[in-house]
Short mmCIF file of C-alpha atoms in Angstrom, two decimals:
data_model
loop_
_atom_site.label_atom_id
_atom_site.label_comp_id
_atom_site.label_asym_id
_atom_site.label_seq_id
_atom_site.Cartn_x
_atom_site.Cartn_y
_atom_site.Cartn_z
CA MET A 5 95.76 103.40 106.66
CA VAL A 6 98.73 101.85 106.41
CA ARG A 7 102.10 101.79 108.89
CA ILE A 8 105.58 101.10 107.66
CA ARG A 9 108.85 101.04 109.88
CA GLY A 10 112.22 99.83 109.46
CA LEU A 11 111.04 96.39 106.90
CA GLN A 12 113.81 94.66 106.08
CA LYS A 13 113.46 91.85 103.12
CA SER A 14 116.13 89.67 101.41
CA PHE A 15 116.40 86.83 98.64
CA GLY A 16 119.46 84.88 99.70
CA ALA A 17 122.07 87.18 99.66
CA ASN A 18 120.37 90.00 97.92
CA LEU A 19 119.51 92.76 99.78
CA VAL A 20 115.79 94.21 98.71
CA LEU A 21 114.59 96.93 101.17
CA ASP A 22 116.64 98.06 103.58
CA GLY A 23 114.63 99.88 106.89
CA ILE A 24 111.33 100.86 104.49
CA ASP A 25 109.37 103.73 106.74
CA LEU A 26 106.78 104.78 104.81
CA ASP A 27 102.86 106.27 105.93
CA VAL A 28 99.95 106.17 104.16
CA ALA A 29 96.99 107.88 105.14
CA THR A 30 93.57 107.55 104.61
CA ALA A 31 92.13 108.35 100.88
CA GLU A 32 95.87 108.68 100.12
CA VAL A 33 97.12 107.63 96.82
CA VAL A 34 100.69 106.87 96.73
CA VAL A 35 102.33 106.21 93.39
CA VAL A 36 106.09 104.23 94.12
CA ALA A 37 108.72 104.77 91.22
CA GLY A 38 112.24 104.05 90.60
CA PRO A 39 113.84 101.97 88.74
CA SER A 40 113.41 97.85 88.11
CA GLY A 41 115.21 96.41 90.77
CA SER A 42 114.87 99.28 93.30
CA GLY A 43 112.05 96.84 95.87
CA LYS A 44 108.72 98.73 94.44
CA SER A 45 106.90 95.51 94.25
CA THR A 46 108.14 93.39 97.01
CA LEU A 47 107.53 96.30 98.83
CA CYS A 48 103.74 96.39 98.05
CA ARG A 49 103.49 92.45 98.05
CA CYS A 50 104.94 92.67 101.67
CA ILE A 51 102.17 95.16 102.89
CA ASN A 52 99.87 92.50 102.14
CA ARG A 53 102.34 89.32 103.25
CA LEU A 54 102.65 87.55 99.83
CA GLU A 55 106.50 88.23 101.06
CA THR A 56 107.41 87.28 104.65
CA ALA A 57 109.92 90.27 105.68
CA GLU A 58 113.20 89.65 108.82
CA ALA A 59 112.60 92.51 109.88
CA GLY A 60 110.59 95.60 110.63
CA GLU A 61 106.54 96.22 111.21
CA ILE A 62 103.41 97.10 108.83
CA LEU A 63 100.00 97.88 110.39
CA VAL A 64 97.05 98.03 108.38
CA ALA A 65 93.91 100.19 109.80
CA GLY A 66 95.61 100.35 113.10
CA ARG A 67 96.39 96.53 113.34
CA PRO A 68 100.03 94.38 112.60
CA VAL A 69 99.79 92.24 109.95
CA PRO A 70 99.30 89.08 111.37
CA ALA A 71 101.15 86.54 110.54
CA GLU A 72 99.19 83.62 109.07
CA GLY A 73 95.21 81.73 109.14
CA GLN A 74 91.92 82.87 109.68
CA ALA A 75 93.24 86.41 111.04
CA LEU A 76 95.49 86.91 107.30
CA ALA A 77 92.82 86.14 105.09
CA ARG A 78 90.27 88.89 106.72
CA MET A 79 93.85 91.35 107.35
CA ARG A 80 94.19 90.41 103.46
CA ALA A 81 90.15 90.59 102.26
CA GLU A 82 90.97 93.80 103.63
CA VAL A 83 93.60 94.88 101.40
CA GLY A 84 93.20 94.66 97.92
CA MET A 85 95.48 93.85 95.69
CA VAL A 86 95.67 94.11 91.38
CA PHE A 87 99.01 92.49 90.21
CA GLN A 88 100.40 92.54 86.47
CA GLN A 89 98.91 89.17 86.12
CA PHE A 90 95.34 89.01 86.26
CA ASN A 91 95.20 86.14 87.90
CA LEU A 92 91.61 85.45 87.39
CA PHE A 93 90.13 82.42 87.37
CA ALA A 94 89.65 80.78 84.00
CA HIS A 95 86.64 78.10 83.34
CA LYS A 96 84.43 81.01 85.65
CA THR A 97 82.51 83.80 84.41
CA VAL A 98 83.72 87.22 84.86
CA LEU A 99 80.42 87.86 86.72
CA ASP A 100 81.28 84.68 89.11
CA ASN A 101 84.89 85.54 89.14
CA VAL A 102 84.26 88.51 90.80
CA ALA A 103 81.09 86.91 92.54
CA LEU A 104 83.14 84.36 94.08
CA GLY A 105 85.25 86.16 97.61
CA PRO A 106 82.27 87.87 98.78
CA VAL A 107 80.75 84.05 99.30
CA LYS A 108 83.61 82.41 99.91
CA VAL A 109 85.36 84.62 102.80
CA LEU A 110 83.01 87.52 103.83
CA GLY A 111 80.48 85.00 103.78
CA CYS A 112 77.78 87.08 101.63
CA ARG A 113 74.81 85.00 100.31
CA PRO A 114 74.89 84.40 96.84
CA GLU A 115 72.28 86.84 95.19
CA GLN A 116 73.56 89.54 97.13
CA ALA A 117 76.80 88.77 95.97
CA ARG A 118 76.32 88.84 92.26
CA ARG A 119 73.84 91.76 92.92
CA ARG A 120 77.12 94.16 93.61
CA ALA A 121 79.21 92.07 91.36
CA GLU A 122 76.67 93.78 88.79
CA GLU A 123 77.40 97.03 89.95
CA LEU A 124 81.45 96.69 90.06
CA LEU A 125 81.33 95.79 86.64
CA ASP A 126 79.65 98.16 85.54
CA ARG A 127 81.16 101.22 87.52
CA VAL A 128 84.75 99.98 85.57
CA GLY A 129 83.05 99.92 82.37
CA VAL A 130 82.72 95.68 81.35
CA SER A 131 79.24 94.30 83.00
CA ALA A 132 78.03 93.61 78.95
CA GLN A 133 80.94 91.51 79.50
CA ALA A 134 79.63 89.79 82.94
CA ALA A 135 78.58 86.00 81.24
CA LYS A 136 81.92 85.67 79.30
CA TYR A 137 84.63 83.85 80.12
CA PRO A 138 87.96 85.71 80.82
CA ALA A 139 90.47 84.30 77.91
CA GLN A 140 87.18 85.90 75.95
CA LEU A 141 88.33 89.45 77.06
CA SER A 142 90.90 91.72 75.82
CA GLY A 143 93.76 92.35 78.27
CA GLY A 144 91.76 95.66 79.24
CA GLN A 145 88.82 93.99 80.43
CA GLN A 146 90.48 91.51 82.16
CA GLN A 147 92.25 94.03 84.23
CA ARG A 148 89.37 96.00 84.78
CA VAL A 149 87.56 92.99 86.07
CA ALA A 150 90.45 92.31 88.66
CA ILE A 151 90.27 96.07 89.95
CA ALA A 152 86.10 94.87 90.37
CA ARG A 153 87.09 91.93 91.97
CA SER A 154 89.28 93.44 94.45
CA LEU A 155 86.58 95.90 95.05
CA ALA A 156 84.15 93.48 95.21
CA MET A 157 85.41 92.64 98.98
CA ASP A 158 85.50 96.21 100.56
CA PRO A 159 89.10 97.17 100.85
CA LYS A 160 90.39 99.39 103.39
CA VAL A 161 93.28 99.73 100.63
CA MET A 162 94.35 98.48 97.08
CA LEU A 163 97.64 98.00 95.73
CA PHE A 164 98.32 98.21 92.13
CA ASP A 165 102.20 96.35 91.23
CA GLU A 166 102.56 97.59 88.22
CA PRO A 167 98.80 97.00 86.91
CA THR A 168 99.34 97.74 82.98
CA SER A 169 102.69 96.92 82.09
CA ALA A 170 101.26 93.20 80.85
CA LEU A 171 98.97 95.77 78.25
CA ASP A 172 98.94 97.00 75.04
CA PRO A 173 98.91 100.46 74.65
CA GLU A 174 95.67 101.29 73.88
CA MET A 175 94.12 99.47 76.05
CA ILE A 176 96.81 100.91 79.86
CA ASN A 177 94.42 104.35 79.78
CA GLU A 178 90.97 102.20 79.77
CA VAL A 179 92.37 100.94 83.16
CA LEU A 180 94.30 104.44 83.85
CA ASP A 181 91.01 106.03 84.32
CA VAL A 182 89.00 103.04 86.45
CA MET A 183 92.19 103.47 89.14
CA LYS A 184 91.91 107.66 88.41
CA ARG A 185 88.08 106.93 89.29
CA LEU A 186 88.77 105.09 92.39
CA ALA A 187 91.13 107.73 93.74
CA ALA A 188 88.54 110.56 92.99
CA ASP A 189 86.09 108.17 95.55
CA GLY A 190 88.72 108.72 98.37
CA MET A 191 89.71 105.03 97.85
CA THR A 192 92.92 104.87 99.52
CA MET A 193 96.14 103.91 96.91
CA VAL A 194 99.64 102.07 96.69
CA VAL A 195 100.50 102.33 93.31
CA VAL A 196 103.93 100.64 91.97
CA THR A 197 103.74 101.70 88.44
CA HIS A 198 106.17 103.20 85.51
CA GLU A 199 102.63 105.34 84.01
CA MET A 200 104.22 109.29 85.77
CA GLY A 201 101.12 110.86 83.74
CA PHE A 202 98.45 109.17 86.17
CA ALA A 203 101.35 109.81 88.95
CA ARG A 204 101.58 113.19 87.88
CA SER A 205 97.26 113.36 87.40
CA ALA A 206 96.17 111.34 90.42
CA ALA A 207 99.22 110.98 93.39
CA ASP A 208 99.04 112.66 96.23
CA ARG A 209 102.36 111.50 96.76
CA VAL A 210 105.29 109.82 94.21
CA VAL A 211 107.48 107.94 96.37
CA PHE A 212 110.91 107.34 94.93
CA MET A 213 112.89 104.62 95.40
CA ASP A 214 116.64 103.34 94.55
CA GLY A 215 118.46 100.53 96.29
CA GLY A 216 115.46 98.96 98.34
CA ARG A 217 115.46 102.25 100.28
CA ILE A 218 112.84 105.54 99.67
CA VAL A 219 115.17 108.28 98.29
CA GLU A 220 112.36 111.22 97.78
CA GLN A 221 108.89 111.94 98.30
CA ALA A 222 107.47 114.23 97.60
CA PRO A 223 103.32 115.77 96.05
CA PRO A 224 103.85 115.02 92.42
CA GLU A 225 104.38 118.88 90.95
CA GLN A 226 107.66 119.31 92.97
CA PHE A 227 108.92 115.39 92.48
CA PHE A 228 108.50 115.99 88.21
CA SER A 229 109.29 120.00 88.55
CA SER A 230 112.85 120.16 91.52
CA PRO A 231 113.60 116.52 92.52
CA ARG A 232 115.95 117.07 95.36
CA SER A 233 118.22 113.74 95.00
CA ARG A 234 120.53 113.34 91.69
CA ARG A 235 119.15 110.01 91.64
CA ALA A 236 115.56 110.79 90.83
CA GLN A 237 116.59 113.62 88.66
CA GLU A 238 118.51 111.24 86.37
CA PHE A 239 115.71 108.72 86.56
CA LEU A 240 113.29 111.60 85.67
CA SER A 241 115.58 113.09 82.71
CA LYS A 242 115.75 108.91 80.88
CA ILE A 243 112.15 108.29 81.31
CA LEU A 244 110.10 112.30 80.49
CA VAL A 245 112.95 112.62 77.99
CA HIS A 246 110.52 111.24 75.48
CA GLY A 247 107.21 112.32 77.21
#
């Protein structure tokens, strides 16, 4: 579903992605882990061209990611993105937030889009909030609305860029539970996260990055029990000591 070859990205003199090669199969859940500053979020943002790489190629569903214009907008409709911040429209209701994209981008009829939005809000567990505005919701509820909004575009792949990092601890699991259900339903997912419990239980593969490179990748049970690289061993010893 996603094929990345030779991806390179710098911010000024800082090389953030240094020749990334990565394949993500249809219905696979890939968790991208690593220390802060390792390039994880930049990789995620390059897939739908929120960041422009200097070198390399990215294909989604067999097609190169377009550089700009309507073709890029159409491709972005196929690649859902959920950020740390929820990016909901403050002046629109929860239901309208979810229904807007299919009407504006996909040309759906408003009543059809609203029905679909109601189904998706129910799926992520916030149907009772449909008439409210984002500011009236908790952070966890807002993030679940953001997931529903992405799903409304019927994406082929979902990208999650640290979706729980802005949430209070008690709200994290309600978002992760929605993501686990998506994974179980066969959604192709690339998830940048520090939530190693999610990686253990929901990922098909953990990709560990450091210094702009993929240092190692393995199924979760192998990665957590016997990481091969010294860098991954150090990383896990620090984050799992309190786990």
